[in-house]
Structures are given as structure tokens and as C-alpha cells.
Tab-separated table of C-alpha atoms and ligand atoms in Angstrom:
chain	number	residue	atom	x	y	z
A	3	MET	CA	-0.276	0.251	-0.159
A	4	LYS	CA	3.082	2.257	-0.634
A	5	PRO	CA	3.071	3.772	-3.914
A	6	ALA	CA	6.117	3.592	-6.480
A	7	SER	CA	8.593	6.455	-6.657
A	8	PHE	CA	7.862	9.792	-9.066
A	9	ALA	CA	9.497	13.480	-9.425
A	10	HIS	CA	7.574	15.890	-7.276
A	11	HIS	CA	7.231	19.512	-8.320
A	12	ALA	CA	5.415	21.891	-7.326
A	13	PRO	CA	5.602	25.084	-9.021
A	14	LEU	CA	4.118	28.476	-7.903
A	15	THR	CA	2.559	29.524	-11.187
A	16	LEU	CA	0.164	27.733	-14.099
A	17	GLU	CA	2.767	29.049	-16.436
A	18	GLU	CA	5.642	26.342	-15.061
A	19	ALA	CA	2.710	23.846	-14.743
A	20	LEU	CA	1.798	23.628	-18.167
A	21	ALA	CA	5.506	24.021	-18.854
A	22	LEU	CA	5.899	21.018	-16.724
A	23	LEU	CA	3.094	19.192	-18.299
A	24	ALA	CA	3.844	19.508	-21.240
A	25	ARG	CA	7.454	18.629	-20.378
A	26	HIS	CA	6.549	15.295	-19.216
A	27	GLY	CA	3.649	14.377	-21.329
A	28	GLU	CA	1.471	10.977	-19.987
A	29	GLU	CA	4.547	10.191	-17.497
A	30	ALA	CA	3.232	13.159	-15.386
A	31	ARG	CA	-0.252	13.492	-13.704
A	32	VAL	CA	-1.696	17.184	-11.892
A	33	LEU	CA	-1.874	16.043	-8.162
A	34	ALA	CA	-4.698	18.457	-7.118
A	35	GLY	CA	-6.809	17.056	-3.739
A	36	GLY	CA	-4.707	13.777	-4.027
A	37	GLN	CA	-8.548	12.238	-2.520
A	38	SER	CA	-9.014	10.280	-5.657
A	39	LEU	CA	-4.986	9.603	-7.188
A	40	VAL	CA	-3.220	9.063	-3.803
A	41	PRO	CA	-5.570	5.669	-3.326
A	42	THR	CA	-5.395	4.999	-7.007
A	43	MET	CA	-0.935	5.474	-6.674
A	44	ALA	CA	-1.144	3.767	-3.212
A	45	PHE	CA	-2.997	0.233	-5.116
A	46	ARG	CA	-0.341	0.545	-7.644
A	47	MET	CA	-3.279	1.317	-9.815
A	48	ALA	CA	-1.291	4.348	-11.086
A	49	ARG	CA	2.138	4.608	-11.340
A	50	PRO	CA	2.645	8.749	-12.745
A	51	ALA	CA	6.907	9.040	-12.721
A	52	VAL	CA	5.816	12.471	-11.932
A	53	LEU	CA	3.504	14.545	-10.183
A	54	VAL	CA	2.790	18.479	-10.932
A	55	ASP	CA	1.129	19.451	-7.669
A	56	ILE	CA	-0.393	22.453	-8.150
A	57	ASN	CA	-1.154	22.958	-4.317
A	58	ARG	CA	0.855	26.610	-4.520
A	59	ILE	CA	-0.645	28.593	-7.334
A	60	ALA	CA	-3.070	30.773	-5.497
A	61	ALA	CA	-4.416	32.057	-8.874
A	62	LEU	CA	-6.280	28.456	-9.931
A	63	ASP	CA	-8.145	29.226	-6.477
A	64	HIS	CA	-10.945	30.771	-7.074
A	65	VAL	CA	-14.918	30.369	-7.281
A	66	THR	CA	-16.041	33.578	-9.167
A	67	VAL	CA	-18.774	34.978	-11.064
A	68	GLU	CA	-17.565	36.497	-14.520
A	69	GLY	CA	-20.638	38.623	-16.555
A	70	SER	CA	-23.240	35.276	-17.185
A	71	VAL	CA	-20.760	32.437	-15.727
A	72	LEU	CA	-19.853	31.191	-12.250
A	73	ARG	CA	-15.504	30.242	-13.316
A	74	ILE	CA	-14.335	27.492	-10.658
A	75	GLY	CA	-10.821	27.097	-10.364
A	76	ALA	CA	-8.409	23.882	-10.304
A	77	LEU	CA	-7.857	24.216	-6.895
A	78	ALA	CA	-11.393	25.171	-6.001
A	79	ARG	CA	-12.227	22.314	-3.023
A	80	HIS	CA	-15.819	21.054	-2.266
A	81	ALA	CA	-15.878	22.178	0.553
A	82	ARG	CA	-15.927	25.994	-0.525
A	83	PHE	CA	-19.395	25.127	-2.206
A	84	GLU	CA	-20.753	24.157	1.843
A	85	THR	CA	-22.043	27.255	1.673
A	86	PRO	CA	-23.212	29.151	-1.395
A	87	ALA	CA	-20.656	29.890	-3.624
A	88	VAL	CA	-23.511	32.124	-5.213
A	89	ALA	CA	-27.261	33.558	-4.626
A	90	GLY	CA	-29.969	32.181	-5.976
A	91	PRO	CA	-30.806	28.019	-6.830
A	92	LEU	CA	-27.753	27.448	-8.238
A	93	GLY	CA	-25.624	28.253	-5.065
A	94	ALA	CA	-28.023	26.562	-3.002
A	95	LEU	CA	-28.359	23.215	-5.356
A	96	LEU	CA	-24.134	22.776	-5.646
A	97	ALA	CA	-24.249	23.763	-1.332
A	98	ARG	CA	-26.515	20.403	-1.448
A	99	VAL	CA	-24.711	18.254	-4.015
A	100	ALA	CA	-21.335	19.272	-2.016
A	101	HIS	CA	-22.645	18.084	1.280
A	102	HIS	CA	-22.920	14.797	-0.216
A	103	ILE	CA	-19.251	14.201	-1.636
A	104	ALA	CA	-17.242	12.052	1.089
A	105	HIS	CA	-16.554	13.580	4.430
A	106	PRO	CA	-15.683	16.606	5.523
A	107	PRO	CA	-11.932	16.393	5.843
A	108	LEU	CA	-11.828	15.135	2.656
A	109	ARG	CA	-13.461	18.248	0.867
A	110	LEU	CA	-11.281	20.057	2.796
A	111	ARG	CA	-8.861	19.206	0.334
A	112	GLY	CA	-10.685	17.341	-3.214
A	113	THR	CA	-11.464	19.786	-5.237
A	114	PHE	CA	-14.685	20.369	-8.028
A	115	CYS	CA	-12.349	19.838	-10.997
A	116	GLY	CA	-10.569	17.131	-9.931
A	117	SER	CA	-13.548	14.807	-9.715
A	118	LEU	CA	-13.880	15.982	-13.496
A	119	ALA	CA	-10.629	15.091	-14.461
A	120	HIS	CA	-11.302	12.259	-12.465
A	121	ALA	CA	-14.433	11.020	-13.735
A	122	ASP	CA	-15.532	8.565	-11.325
A	123	PRO	CA	-19.269	7.005	-12.466
A	124	ALA	CA	-20.200	8.006	-9.187
A	125	SER	CA	-19.008	11.305	-8.424
A	126	GLU	CA	-21.679	14.210	-7.911
A	127	TRP	CA	-19.787	16.756	-9.627
A	128	CYS	CA	-19.384	15.093	-12.948
A	129	ALA	CA	-23.338	13.939	-13.103
A	130	THR	CA	-24.119	17.961	-11.594
A	131	ALA	CA	-21.499	19.289	-14.433
A	132	LEU	CA	-23.570	17.269	-17.305
A	133	ALA	CA	-27.133	18.509	-15.783
A	134	LEU	CA	-26.207	22.131	-15.606
A	135	GLU	CA	-23.773	22.492	-19.046
A	136	ALA	CA	-20.985	22.966	-17.875
A	137	ARG	CA	-17.653	24.174	-19.859
A	138	MET	CA	-14.533	22.186	-19.010
A	139	VAL	CA	-11.713	24.991	-19.527
A	140	LEU	CA	-8.591	23.106	-20.705
A	141	ALA	CA	-4.899	24.883	-21.055
A	142	ARG	CA	-1.773	23.404	-22.374
A	143	ALA	CA	1.836	25.179	-22.929
A	144	ASP	CA	0.753	26.273	-25.957
A	145	GLY	CA	-3.476	26.837	-25.947
A	146	LEU	CA	-6.635	26.286	-24.669
A	147	ARG	CA	-9.399	24.479	-25.210
A	148	GLU	CA	-13.062	23.917	-24.060
A	149	VAL	CA	-14.880	20.785	-24.119
A	150	ALA	CA	-18.779	21.000	-23.235
A	151	ALA	CA	-19.550	18.326	-20.605
A	152	GLU	CA	-21.462	16.288	-23.241
A	153	ASP	CA	-18.538	15.215	-25.006
A	154	TRP	CA	-15.906	15.121	-21.956
A	155	PHE	CA	-17.184	11.992	-20.623
A	156	GLN	CA	-15.616	9.090	-22.547
A	157	GLY	CA	-16.190	5.945	-20.387
A	158	VAL	CA	-15.248	4.627	-16.561
A	159	PHE	CA	-11.806	7.628	-15.247
A	160	SER	CA	-12.026	9.002	-18.794
A	161	THR	CA	-12.197	12.119	-20.268
A	162	ALA	CA	-11.486	14.087	-23.358
A	163	MET	CA	-8.834	15.725	-21.455
A	164	ALA	CA	-5.197	14.667	-23.544
A	165	PRO	CA	-1.181	13.978	-22.232
A	166	GLY	CA	0.471	17.701	-21.399
A	167	GLU	CA	-3.247	19.269	-20.343
A	168	MET	CA	-4.588	21.121	-17.240
A	169	LEU	CA	-8.352	21.257	-16.769
A	170	ARG	CA	-7.551	24.799	-15.588
A	171	GLU	CA	-11.411	25.694	-15.156
A	172	VAL	CA	-14.993	24.571	-15.366
A	173	VAL	CA	-17.256	27.409	-16.102
A	174	LEU	CA	-21.230	26.899	-14.838
A	175	PRO	CA	-23.232	28.957	-16.913
A	176	LEU	CA	-25.467	31.113	-14.705
A	177	PRO	CA	-29.232	30.516	-15.139
A	178	ALA	CA	-32.222	32.058	-15.359
A	179	PRO	CA	-34.241	33.603	-13.023
A	180	ALA	CA	-36.812	31.157	-13.881
A	181	TRP	CA	-34.402	28.229	-12.959
A	182	ARG	CA	-34.737	26.049	-10.329
A	183	GLY	CA	-32.488	22.536	-9.671
A	184	GLY	CA	-32.948	19.443	-7.626
A	185	PHE	CA	-30.366	16.593	-6.257
A	186	ALA	CA	-30.891	12.896	-4.044
A	187	GLU	CA	-28.849	10.667	-3.907
A	188	PHE	CA	-28.517	7.002	-2.766
A	189	ALA	CA	-25.997	5.837	-0.683
A	190	ARG	CA	-25.580	2.928	2.107
A	191	ARG	CA	-23.823	4.720	4.688
A	192	ALA	CA	-23.394	8.609	4.820
A	193	GLY	CA	-20.361	9.690	2.534
A	194	ASP	CA	-20.385	6.534	0.419
A	195	PHE	CA	-20.199	6.707	-3.621
A	196	ALA	CA	-23.433	6.545	-4.047
A	197	LEU	CA	-25.553	3.806	-6.025
A	198	ALA	CA	-27.886	6.160	-7.853
A	199	MET	CA	-28.250	10.261	-8.459
A	200	ALA	CA	-30.223	12.344	-10.299
A	201	VAL	CA	-29.323	16.290	-10.527
A	202	VAL	CA	-31.870	18.060	-12.365
A	203	GLY	CA	-32.615	21.691	-13.751
A	204	LEU	CA	-35.430	23.452	-15.517
A	205	ARG	CA	-37.255	26.591	-15.736
A	206	LEU	CA	-40.705	26.868	-15.134
A	207	GLU	CA	-42.174	30.237	-16.902
A	208	GLY	CA	-46.242	29.982	-17.600
A	209	GLY	CA	-46.539	27.572	-15.194
A	210	VAL	CA	-45.253	24.830	-17.693
A	211	VAL	CA	-41.504	23.754	-17.266
A	212	ARG	CA	-39.037	24.526	-20.135
A	213	GLY	CA	-35.477	23.328	-20.906
A	214	ALA	CA	-35.669	20.252	-18.210
A	215	ARG	CA	-32.190	18.260	-17.469
A	216	ILE	CA	-31.985	15.162	-15.498
A	217	ALA	CA	-28.075	13.801	-15.184
A	218	LEU	CA	-28.001	10.608	-13.748
A	219	GLY	CA	-24.911	9.431	-11.650
A	220	GLY	CA	-23.899	6.564	-10.506
A	221	ILE	CA	-25.114	3.815	-12.571
A	222	GLY	CA	-22.897	2.955	-15.170
A	223	GLY	CA	-19.144	3.856	-16.945
A	224	GLN	CA	-20.206	7.707	-16.866
A	225	PRO	CA	-22.802	9.946	-16.489
A	226	VAL	CA	-26.089	10.238	-18.775
A	227	LEU	CA	-28.951	12.350	-19.551
A	228	ALA	CA	-32.458	10.965	-19.061
A	229	ARG	CA	-33.139	12.687	-22.653
A	230	GLU	CA	-36.679	11.097	-23.005
A	231	ALA	CA	-37.171	12.020	-19.859
A	232	MET	CA	-36.028	15.896	-21.323
A	233	ALA	CA	-38.765	15.721	-23.715
A	234	LEU	CA	-41.981	14.333	-22.132
A	235	LEU	CA	-41.370	17.525	-19.182
A	236	GLU	CA	-41.115	20.309	-22.081
A	237	SER	CA	-43.992	22.556	-22.394
A	238	GLN	CA	-46.008	20.436	-19.432
A	239	PRO	CA	-47.164	21.906	-16.670
A	240	PRO	CA	-45.165	19.822	-13.594
A	241	SER	CA	-48.634	17.855	-12.189
A	242	PRO	CA	-47.181	14.864	-9.688
A	243	ALA	CA	-48.545	12.276	-12.487
A	244	LEU	CA	-46.043	14.177	-15.148
A	245	LEU	CA	-43.392	13.853	-12.642
A	246	GLU	CA	-44.057	10.411	-12.043
A	247	GLU	CA	-43.814	9.418	-15.662
A	248	ALA	CA	-40.609	11.392	-16.707
A	249	ALA	CA	-39.576	9.856	-13.573
A	250	ALA	CA	-40.598	6.399	-14.524
A	251	THR	CA	-39.070	7.392	-18.401
A	252	ALA	CA	-36.159	8.293	-16.866
A	253	ALA	CA	-35.457	4.362	-15.092
A	254	ARG	CA	-36.849	2.913	-18.550
A	255	HIS	CA	-34.402	3.860	-20.657
A	256	CYS	CA	-31.186	3.896	-18.852
A	257	ASP	CA	-29.060	1.103	-18.456
A	258	PRO	CA	-27.912	0.411	-15.042
A	259	GLN	CA	-24.555	-1.721	-14.925
A	260	GLU	CA	-24.887	-4.498	-11.832
A	261	ASP	CA	-21.744	-4.918	-9.650
A	262	LEU	CA	-20.934	-5.917	-5.944
A	263	HIS	CA	-23.114	-3.020	-4.959
A	264	ALA	CA	-26.458	-3.219	-6.197
A	265	PRO	CA	-27.324	-5.752	-9.043
A	266	ALA	CA	-28.703	-4.103	-12.427
A	267	GLU	CA	-32.106	-3.818	-11.618
A	268	TYR	CA	-32.556	-2.514	-8.620
A	269	ARG	CA	-30.323	0.498	-9.918
A	270	ARG	CA	-33.249	0.964	-12.205
A	271	GLU	CA	-35.678	1.397	-8.977
A	272	LEU	CA	-33.306	3.509	-6.962
A	273	VAL	CA	-33.184	5.873	-11.192
A	274	ALA	CA	-36.695	5.170	-10.868
A	275	VAL	CA	-37.230	7.420	-6.643
A	276	MET	CA	-34.074	9.527	-7.195
A	277	VAL	CA	-35.519	11.488	-10.598
A	278	LYS	CA	-38.648	11.983	-8.715
A	279	ARG	CA	-37.460	12.964	-5.915
A	280	ALA	CA	-35.073	15.474	-7.704
A	281	LEU	CA	-38.175	16.481	-9.579
A	282	ARG	CA	-39.981	17.375	-7.094
A	283	GLN	CA	-37.468	19.295	-5.003
A	284	ALA	CA	-36.885	21.627	-8.487
A	285	VAL	CA	-40.639	21.846	-9.096
A	286	SER	CA	-41.153	22.889	-5.227
A	287	ALA	CA	-38.313	25.291	-4.526
B	12	MET	CA	14.761	13.096	-1.837
B	13	THR	CA	13.974	16.319	-1.086
B	14	GLU	CA	14.519	18.348	2.289
B	15	VAL	CA	11.351	19.302	4.077
B	16	ARG	CA	10.781	21.840	6.960
B	17	PHE	CA	7.798	21.978	8.889
B	18	THR	CA	6.319	22.189	12.700
B	19	VAL	CA	4.972	19.996	14.253
B	20	ASN	CA	2.888	20.178	17.726
B	21	GLY	CA	5.053	23.649	17.160
B	22	ALA	CA	8.620	22.019	16.890
B	23	ALA	CA	10.135	22.849	14.166
B	24	GLN	CA	10.986	19.700	12.250
B	25	CYS	CA	13.655	18.501	8.993
B	26	ALA	CA	13.494	15.817	7.553
B	27	GLU	CA	14.873	13.782	4.472
B	28	VAL	CA	12.270	12.080	2.647
B	29	GLU	CA	11.524	10.574	-0.428
B	30	PRO	CA	8.470	11.714	-2.383
B	31	ARG	CA	6.848	9.026	-2.099
B	32	LEU	CA	6.181	9.085	2.005
B	33	THR	CA	2.959	9.933	2.791
B	34	LEU	CA	3.085	12.863	5.768
B	35	ALA	CA	1.512	9.682	8.273
B	36	ASP	CA	4.590	8.171	7.340
B	37	MET	CA	6.603	10.765	7.944
B	38	LEU	CA	5.338	11.501	10.957
B	39	ARG	CA	5.580	8.166	12.178
B	40	GLU	CA	9.268	7.418	10.957
B	41	GLU	CA	11.172	10.754	10.111
B	42	CYS	CA	9.636	12.418	13.560
B	43	GLY	CA	8.870	9.385	15.900
B	44	LEU	CA	5.868	9.724	16.835
B	45	THR	CA	3.700	6.871	16.353
B	46	GLY	CA	0.966	8.389	17.637
B	47	THR	CA	-0.326	8.472	14.405
B	48	HIS	CA	-1.930	5.654	13.145
B	49	LEU	CA	-2.485	3.791	9.361
B	50	GLY	CA	-5.269	1.615	9.219
B	51	CYS	CA	-6.143	1.570	5.478
B	52	GLU	CA	-3.938	3.867	4.088
B	53	HIS	CA	-5.879	4.868	1.121
B	54	GLY	CA	-8.447	7.190	2.762
B	55	VAL	CA	-11.012	5.517	4.103
B	56	CYS	CA	-10.408	5.103	7.912
B	57	GLY	CA	-9.771	8.161	8.969
B	58	ALA	CA	-7.567	6.938	11.592
B	59	CYS	CA	-4.489	8.793	10.026
B	60	THR	CA	-6.416	12.239	10.520
B	61	VAL	CA	-3.825	15.019	11.321
B	62	LEU	CA	-4.674	18.626	11.473
B	63	MET	CA	-1.957	20.343	8.893
B	64	ASP	CA	-2.835	23.767	8.547
B	65	GLY	CA	-5.661	24.225	10.790
B	66	LEU	CA	-7.586	21.334	8.980
B	67	PRO	CA	-8.523	17.778	9.498
B	68	VAL	CA	-6.204	16.009	6.653
B	69	ARG	CA	-6.025	12.386	5.833
B	70	GLY	CA	-2.132	11.320	6.502
B	71	CYS	CA	-1.831	8.604	4.312
B	72	LEU	CA	-3.687	10.872	1.225
B	73	VAL	CA	-0.585	13.676	1.292
B	74	PHE	CA	2.904	12.975	0.723
B	75	GLY	CA	5.176	14.591	3.412
B	76	VAL	CA	6.864	16.849	0.552
B	77	GLN	CA	3.533	18.495	0.882
B	78	ALA	CA	3.756	19.670	4.262
B	79	GLU	CA	7.274	21.854	3.248
B	80	GLY	CA	5.980	25.613	5.549
B	81	ALA	CA	3.298	23.580	7.237
B	82	ASP	CA	2.232	23.586	10.403
B	83	ILE	CA	1.051	20.118	11.541
B	84	ARG	CA	-1.082	19.078	14.667
B	85	THR	CA	-0.774	14.937	15.838
B	86	VAL	CA	-2.382	13.493	18.970
B	87	GLU	CA	0.814	13.751	20.559
B	88	GLY	CA	0.294	17.808	21.282
B	89	LEU	CA	-2.540	17.378	22.907
B	90	ALA	CA	-2.094	16.219	26.699
B	91	ALA	CA	0.059	18.762	28.567
B	92	PRO	CA	3.911	18.323	29.183
B	93	ASP	CA	3.511	16.794	31.959
B	94	GLY	CA	1.342	14.086	30.377
B	95	THR	CA	-1.960	16.165	31.600
B	96	LEU	CA	-4.671	14.777	29.647
B	97	ASN	CA	-6.981	17.388	27.808
B	98	VAL	CA	-10.772	17.924	28.330
B	99	LEU	CA	-11.260	16.200	25.474
B	100	GLN	CA	-8.888	13.792	25.803
B	101	ARG	CA	-10.744	12.604	29.645
B	102	ALA	CA	-13.799	12.345	27.947
B	103	PHE	CA	-12.553	9.447	25.782
B	104	GLN	CA	-11.611	8.067	28.645
B	105	ALA	CA	-14.814	9.268	31.255
B	106	GLN	CA	-17.332	8.428	28.175
B	107	HIS	CA	-15.018	5.010	27.420
B	108	GLY	CA	-14.908	6.461	23.213
B	109	LEU	CA	-11.961	4.150	23.545
B	110	GLN	CA	-11.680	0.160	23.124
B	111	CYS	CA	-8.447	-1.334	21.415
B	112	GLY	CA	-7.478	2.835	20.704
B	113	PHE	CA	-6.308	2.374	17.104
B	114	CYS	CA	-9.158	4.681	15.975
B	115	THR	CA	-8.462	6.994	18.982
B	116	PRO	CA	-6.087	9.037	17.458
B	117	GLY	CA	-7.610	9.874	14.229
B	118	PHE	CA	-10.803	10.331	15.955
B	119	LEU	CA	-9.369	12.950	18.178
B	120	MET	CA	-8.075	14.986	16.037
B	121	LEU	CA	-11.136	15.320	14.015
B	122	ALA	CA	-12.778	16.116	16.678
B	123	THR	CA	-10.207	18.860	17.890
B	124	TRP	CA	-10.993	20.590	14.860
B	125	MET	CA	-14.611	20.206	14.355
B	126	LEU	CA	-14.869	21.429	18.499
B	127	GLU	CA	-11.848	24.370	17.643
B	128	GLN	CA	-14.645	25.916	14.766
B	129	PRO	CA	-16.309	28.833	15.375
B	130	GLY	CA	-20.385	28.104	15.833
B	131	GLY	CA	-20.321	25.899	18.173
B	132	VAL	CA	-21.653	21.515	17.529
B	133	ASP	CA	-24.841	20.616	17.333
B	134	GLU	CA	-26.028	16.929	16.949
B	135	ALA	CA	-26.193	16.998	13.102
B	136	ARG	CA	-22.929	18.756	12.887
B	137	LEU	CA	-21.387	16.051	16.076
B	138	ARG	CA	-22.979	12.723	13.739
B	139	ASP	CA	-21.688	14.696	10.174
B	140	VAL	CA	-18.421	15.410	10.974
B	141	LEU	CA	-17.512	12.225	13.127
B	142	ALA	CA	-18.912	10.249	10.350
B	143	SER	CA	-15.852	10.584	8.270
B	144	ASN	CA	-13.917	8.005	10.419
B	145	LEU	CA	-13.922	4.162	11.199
B	146	CYS	CA	-14.348	2.451	14.523
B	147	ARG	CA	-14.429	-1.483	14.915
B	148	CYS	CA	-15.089	-1.121	18.611
B	149	THR	CA	-16.988	0.673	19.937
B	150	GLY	CA	-20.229	1.146	17.661
B	151	TYR	CA	-19.804	4.682	18.266
B	152	GLN	CA	-22.153	5.682	20.347
B	153	ASN	CA	-19.674	6.681	23.269
B	154	ILE	CA	-17.294	8.275	21.138
B	155	LEU	CA	-20.410	10.417	19.760
B	156	ALA	CA	-21.063	10.480	23.998
B	157	ALA	CA	-17.083	11.508	24.492
B	158	VAL	CA	-17.569	14.407	21.978
B	159	ARG	CA	-20.928	15.901	22.999
B	160	ALA	CA	-19.309	15.976	26.707
B	161	ALA	CA	-16.281	17.675	26.003
B	162	ALA	CA	-18.357	19.850	23.537
B	163	GLN	CA	-20.235	20.925	26.850
B	164	GLU	CA	-17.519	21.440	28.854
B	165	MET	CA	-15.817	23.482	26.401
B	166	GLY	CA	-19.057	25.809	26.298
B	167	VAL	CA	-19.337	24.838	22.638
B	168	TRP	CA	-22.587	23.042	22.572
B	169	LYS	CA	-25.052	23.617	20.758
B	170	GLY	CA	-27.597	21.181	21.450
C	321	FAD	C1	-12.535	7.822	1.154
C	321	FAD	C2	-13.457	8.566	-0.188
C	321	FAD	C3	-14.811	8.340	-0.595
C	321	FAD	C4	-14.996	9.406	-1.193
C	321	FAD	N1	-15.907	9.532	-1.676
C	321	FAD	C5	-16.927	10.922	-2.608
C	321	FAD	C6	-18.291	10.165	-3.158
C	321	FAD	O1	-18.720	10.079	-2.171
C	321	FAD	N2	-18.454	11.520	-4.165
C	321	FAD	C7	-17.219	11.657	-4.888
C	321	FAD	O2	-17.366	12.640	-6.080
C	321	FAD	N3	-16.154	11.165	-4.892
C	321	FAD	C8	-15.743	10.820	-3.552
C	321	FAD	N4	-14.122	10.964	-2.866
C	321	FAD	C9	-13.002	11.396	-4.458
C	321	FAD	C10	-13.115	12.938	-3.877
C	321	FAD	O3	-14.315	13.698	-4.112
C	321	FAD	C11	-12.082	13.463	-4.744
C	321	FAD	O4	-11.875	14.685	-3.979
C	321	FAD	C12	-12.091	13.732	-6.430
C	321	FAD	O5	-12.791	12.628	-6.352
C	321	FAD	C13	-10.567	13.653	-6.954
C	321	FAD	O6	-10.282	15.237	-6.596
C	321	FAD	P1	-9.088	15.507	-6.598
C	321	FAD	O7	-8.871	17.625	-6.100
C	321	FAD	O8	-8.861	15.263	-4.798
C	321	FAD	O9	-8.004	15.024	-6.997
C	321	FAD	P2	-6.925	13.788	-7.630
C	321	FAD	O10	-7.136	13.381	-5.940
C	321	FAD	O11	-5.985	15.371	-6.930
C	321	FAD	O12	-6.381	13.588	-8.748
C	321	FAD	C14	-7.659	12.900	-9.466
C	321	FAD	C15	-7.523	12.952	-10.608
C	321	FAD	O13	-7.374	13.709	-11.669
C	321	FAD	C16	-6.520	14.947	-12.537
C	321	FAD	N5	-6.450	15.761	-11.944
C	321	FAD	C17	-6.457	16.201	-10.734
C	321	FAD	N6	-6.826	17.579	-10.998
C	321	FAD	C18	-6.753	17.868	-12.464
C	321	FAD	C19	-7.163	19.178	-13.095
C	321	FAD	N7	-6.772	20.167	-12.400
C	321	FAD	N8	-6.457	19.281	-14.379
C	321	FAD	C20	-6.013	17.760	-14.685
C	321	FAD	N9	-5.569	16.539	-14.048
C	321	FAD	C21	-6.631	16.727	-13.105
C	321	FAD	C22	-5.356	13.904	-11.485
C	321	FAD	O14	-4.267	13.828	-12.616
C	321	FAD	C23	-5.760	12.196	-11.338
C	321	FAD	O15	-5.960	11.490	-12.558
C	321	FAD	C24	-13.668	9.765	-2.071
C	321	FAD	C25	-12.786	9.816	-1.926
C	321	FAD	C26	-12.277	9.627	-0.773
C	321	FAD	C27	-10.756	8.768	-0.377
C	322	FES	S1	-5.411	5.044	7.332
C	322	FES	FE1	-5.428	6.950	6.521
C	322	FES	S2	-7.432	6.675	6.155
C	322	FES	FE2	-6.715	4.678	7.059
C	323	FES	S1	-11.052	1.903	20.002
C	323	FES	FE1	-10.820	-0.221	18.543
C	323	FES	S2	-10.622	0.996	16.719
C	323	FES	FE2	-11.922	1.909	17.403
């Protein structure tokens, strides 16, 4: 249970960090909170030759509203969101989600961007990023590019990020005033990875639902949108029967996996309940 | 090997370590402070909890080299220099908050952090924070009782 040898670099600037990542390519990994990477290294499932520790780069430690977006820097820890990072329903949703990630000491250390980079199938922030149409800002020594959440996840622990790149920021669009969010997950014990979760965002305009997004997490290799349920809700008044039907639709069309924690059919049942709870929360907010 | 300078319980320390050595192993092997225990070595049990710059960390998920310049507090720093136990330690003793004692240093440091936070502690907060660590002996009730009693004695219990 001891990590293999590596070289440790703790640059003070983003430029130095990107130069190190460019120089070492596939050999290098970013060390953010270390709450996923260090266990992986202890199990020797990862053996990076070089760690680029970003914990001393103060410029990455931000959560700021800029124009119509919320910018979340690579050093923003989970705990930062437990008190609303932004006013209104978005901040409230992020606070509720943050509270379900692991335990307080892990939340003080683990980062939002680290969760997106690690892409655990049961990561709360990954499902949230998909529901909220996040954009990932990737930096490398010679430039920047952005990747939409829908193109980011590429299977278990896999993303669109390439060697030499760093996830500098995640950008969340600030929602319209009529927007509401909802979140529900089920885990066997407090702080465990969830067996299923749903993150919901929608607008209530003139008594009907518009632009609903429902992301499911914890059920398979990567978070997915419940597109059929989203379509069902469009332009409908949010009656209890409609929410029930949307939840059943999400469960019917999803593709839950079986693992040692739960059989697929159990996860499907959980999806129906989690989607229903998240939708109820959103429409009653 | 990398040279790391930091303080532990107020005393300056300097260690020559490989980057792969965790903070918990550095404290045990380089500083001789074996009060910090290692259970799972992958972040699940919390036995290795120490305070780093005032915040509780899993000592097995931080590398020693990352403690450069940091202020570390461990279970060895809780009792007075003459060995007199502090309020929290006495509460663990009085309430039977330990049996084998393996998990105890981690719980003590976690609770130390919680009790020092502004705003006090209520039952929900107590359970949320103490759920971070595992104990295989006590069944948790006496750990909760011990920290509750300490919070009361310290005047930070919000019931
Ligand atoms: C006991 C335990 C329980 C947990 N429970 C949960 C839970 O319930 N829900 C949950 O979501 N997570 C959980 N986690 C994981 C935790 O949330 C991690 O903090 C998170 O997955 C990764 O963030 P990090 O900052 O710690 O990243 P690290 O561990 O530092 O890195 C993880 C991976 O992402 C890469 N990386 C990190 N940041 C960047 C970046 N900016 N650019 C490029 N690559 C980067 C690293 O190279 C590495 O490959 C748990 C962890 C533990 C140990
Ligand atoms: S030994 Fe560090 S959490 Fe278990
Ligand atoms: S007292 Fe034995 S593990 Fe907690």
C-alpha cells in the first residue's frame, strides 16, 4: 500500500505547471486534492513518474461570477460550495450536492475540477456538470480549448483531456431567473459513493416546464442525460403525475450496470425514485 | 530525496524524504511520532487524521513533501507537557470512547478541529463530522458521547 517512486514538482505559477506537463507528457499527472489519485497510487493502479502538484498555485483557487458564468478554478475545494458560492438556486443546488461528497476532511481537500478530471462514474460533480451544461477549460503550454460536458465523459475514469493538458477551470452558465435545481442520491452509508443519483435543472415559465435537464450518475460508466424524460417534461405543467411518469421514463431508458454493490434492476428502481425526488425538489423550490 | 521543513505541535522539524512517503509515514518514521496510526492507507478509515495548517487531513493521502512550510498537529500535542490529558481526552476516557484505541488518535484530531470551529457544535454537525472515521470496536455511541461531553464542558455545545 505504498506508492511507487515519482518526482514531485510544486510550481507556483500556471505557466510553470503547463511547461512541466508539456515536458513530461504521459509520464506526468496533476496532483490536486490527491483524494483519488493518492489511493490509486497506493494500490499501484497508477504509477506516474512525475507529479505536478498544483496546490501552491494561488491563481487557480477561485470561484467567481464573471458576466453570465460561474468560473471554478482548479484549486476550488468541494467544501467551498457547502456555503452557497453564488446567490440563488444555483448556489443552493451546489451546496446540497457538495454535502453528499465523501466526508468533511475529504471535502476540505478534494477539488471540483479534480472530480471532473478523475471522472468517477459515481462523482456528484460529474453528474452536476452534465446537468448544468458545464464547459471544461483545458490549458496546455501552447494554448487553450473548451470541451462541453456532453463531450467530456468518455467512459469509466476517461475524459476528453489529452496528455500535456490541465483542467484549468470549469465554467457553469448562470441560469435564468425562472430556473430551479434538484438533487437526490442514494448511498448505503453517509459519505459512501452513491448507488444512483439524479441532478435536475429546469425553468418554470407560465406554469409549464421548459428546458429540463436530468443527469443520472452512479449507475454506469459515466453520467448520462435522461433524454426521453427531459423531452416528456417539455412545455407541460409539472403535475405530480407528470413527474412520476418522467421518473419512470428515465428508469426505463437508462442502462444501469451490475456490480458488487447492487444489481442492475435495483439501480433502475433507485433511478426512478431519485429522479422523482430531484424533480419534486426542483418544482417546489 | 527532498528536504522538508515544517512544524509539528509547535516544534520545528526537518526531514529528508522520498516524495512517495506519505505525511503519516513521515511523522511516524522521520519524526518518531507513532501516535498517528495507519489503518487502510487509502483514505477510508481516518485513523491517520492530523491537522495541517488547521484543517483535518488524511495523513495517508498527503505526501510528506507537501507539508513544506506547514504547521502540523498530531495527537502527541493534545496532552500537557507533564502528560495531563486535555478536556477531550478525558472525555474519551470517562465515556469509554475507546476500546483497542487504534482509531482514537484520528477521532481525537478530527474532533479537535470540529470543536475549535466558530459557531459551536450541534447533534447533526457532530454526526456529520464524526461519520468521517471508522471504529471497529466501540459501535460509535461512546465516541459521540465523549465528544458531546467535551463540547459541553468547553461551552460550545448547541444541543
Ligand atoms: C474515502 C473517500 C470517499 C470519497 N467519496 C466520494 C464521493 O462520495 N463522491 C465523489 O465524487 N468523490 C468521492 N471521493 C473522491 C474525492 O471527491 C476526490 O476529491 C475527487 O474525486 C478528486 O479530486 P482531487 O482534487 O482529490 O483530485 P486528485 O486525487 O488530485 O486527482 C484525481 C485525478 O484527476 C487528475 N486531476 C486532478 N485535478 C486536475 C486538473 N486540474 N487538471 C488535470 N487533471 C487533474 C489527477 O491527475 C488524477 O488523475 C472520495 C474519496 C475518498 C478517499
Ligand atoms: S490510513 Fe489514512 S484513511 Fe485509513
Ligand atoms: S477503539 Fe478499536 S477501532 Fe476504535
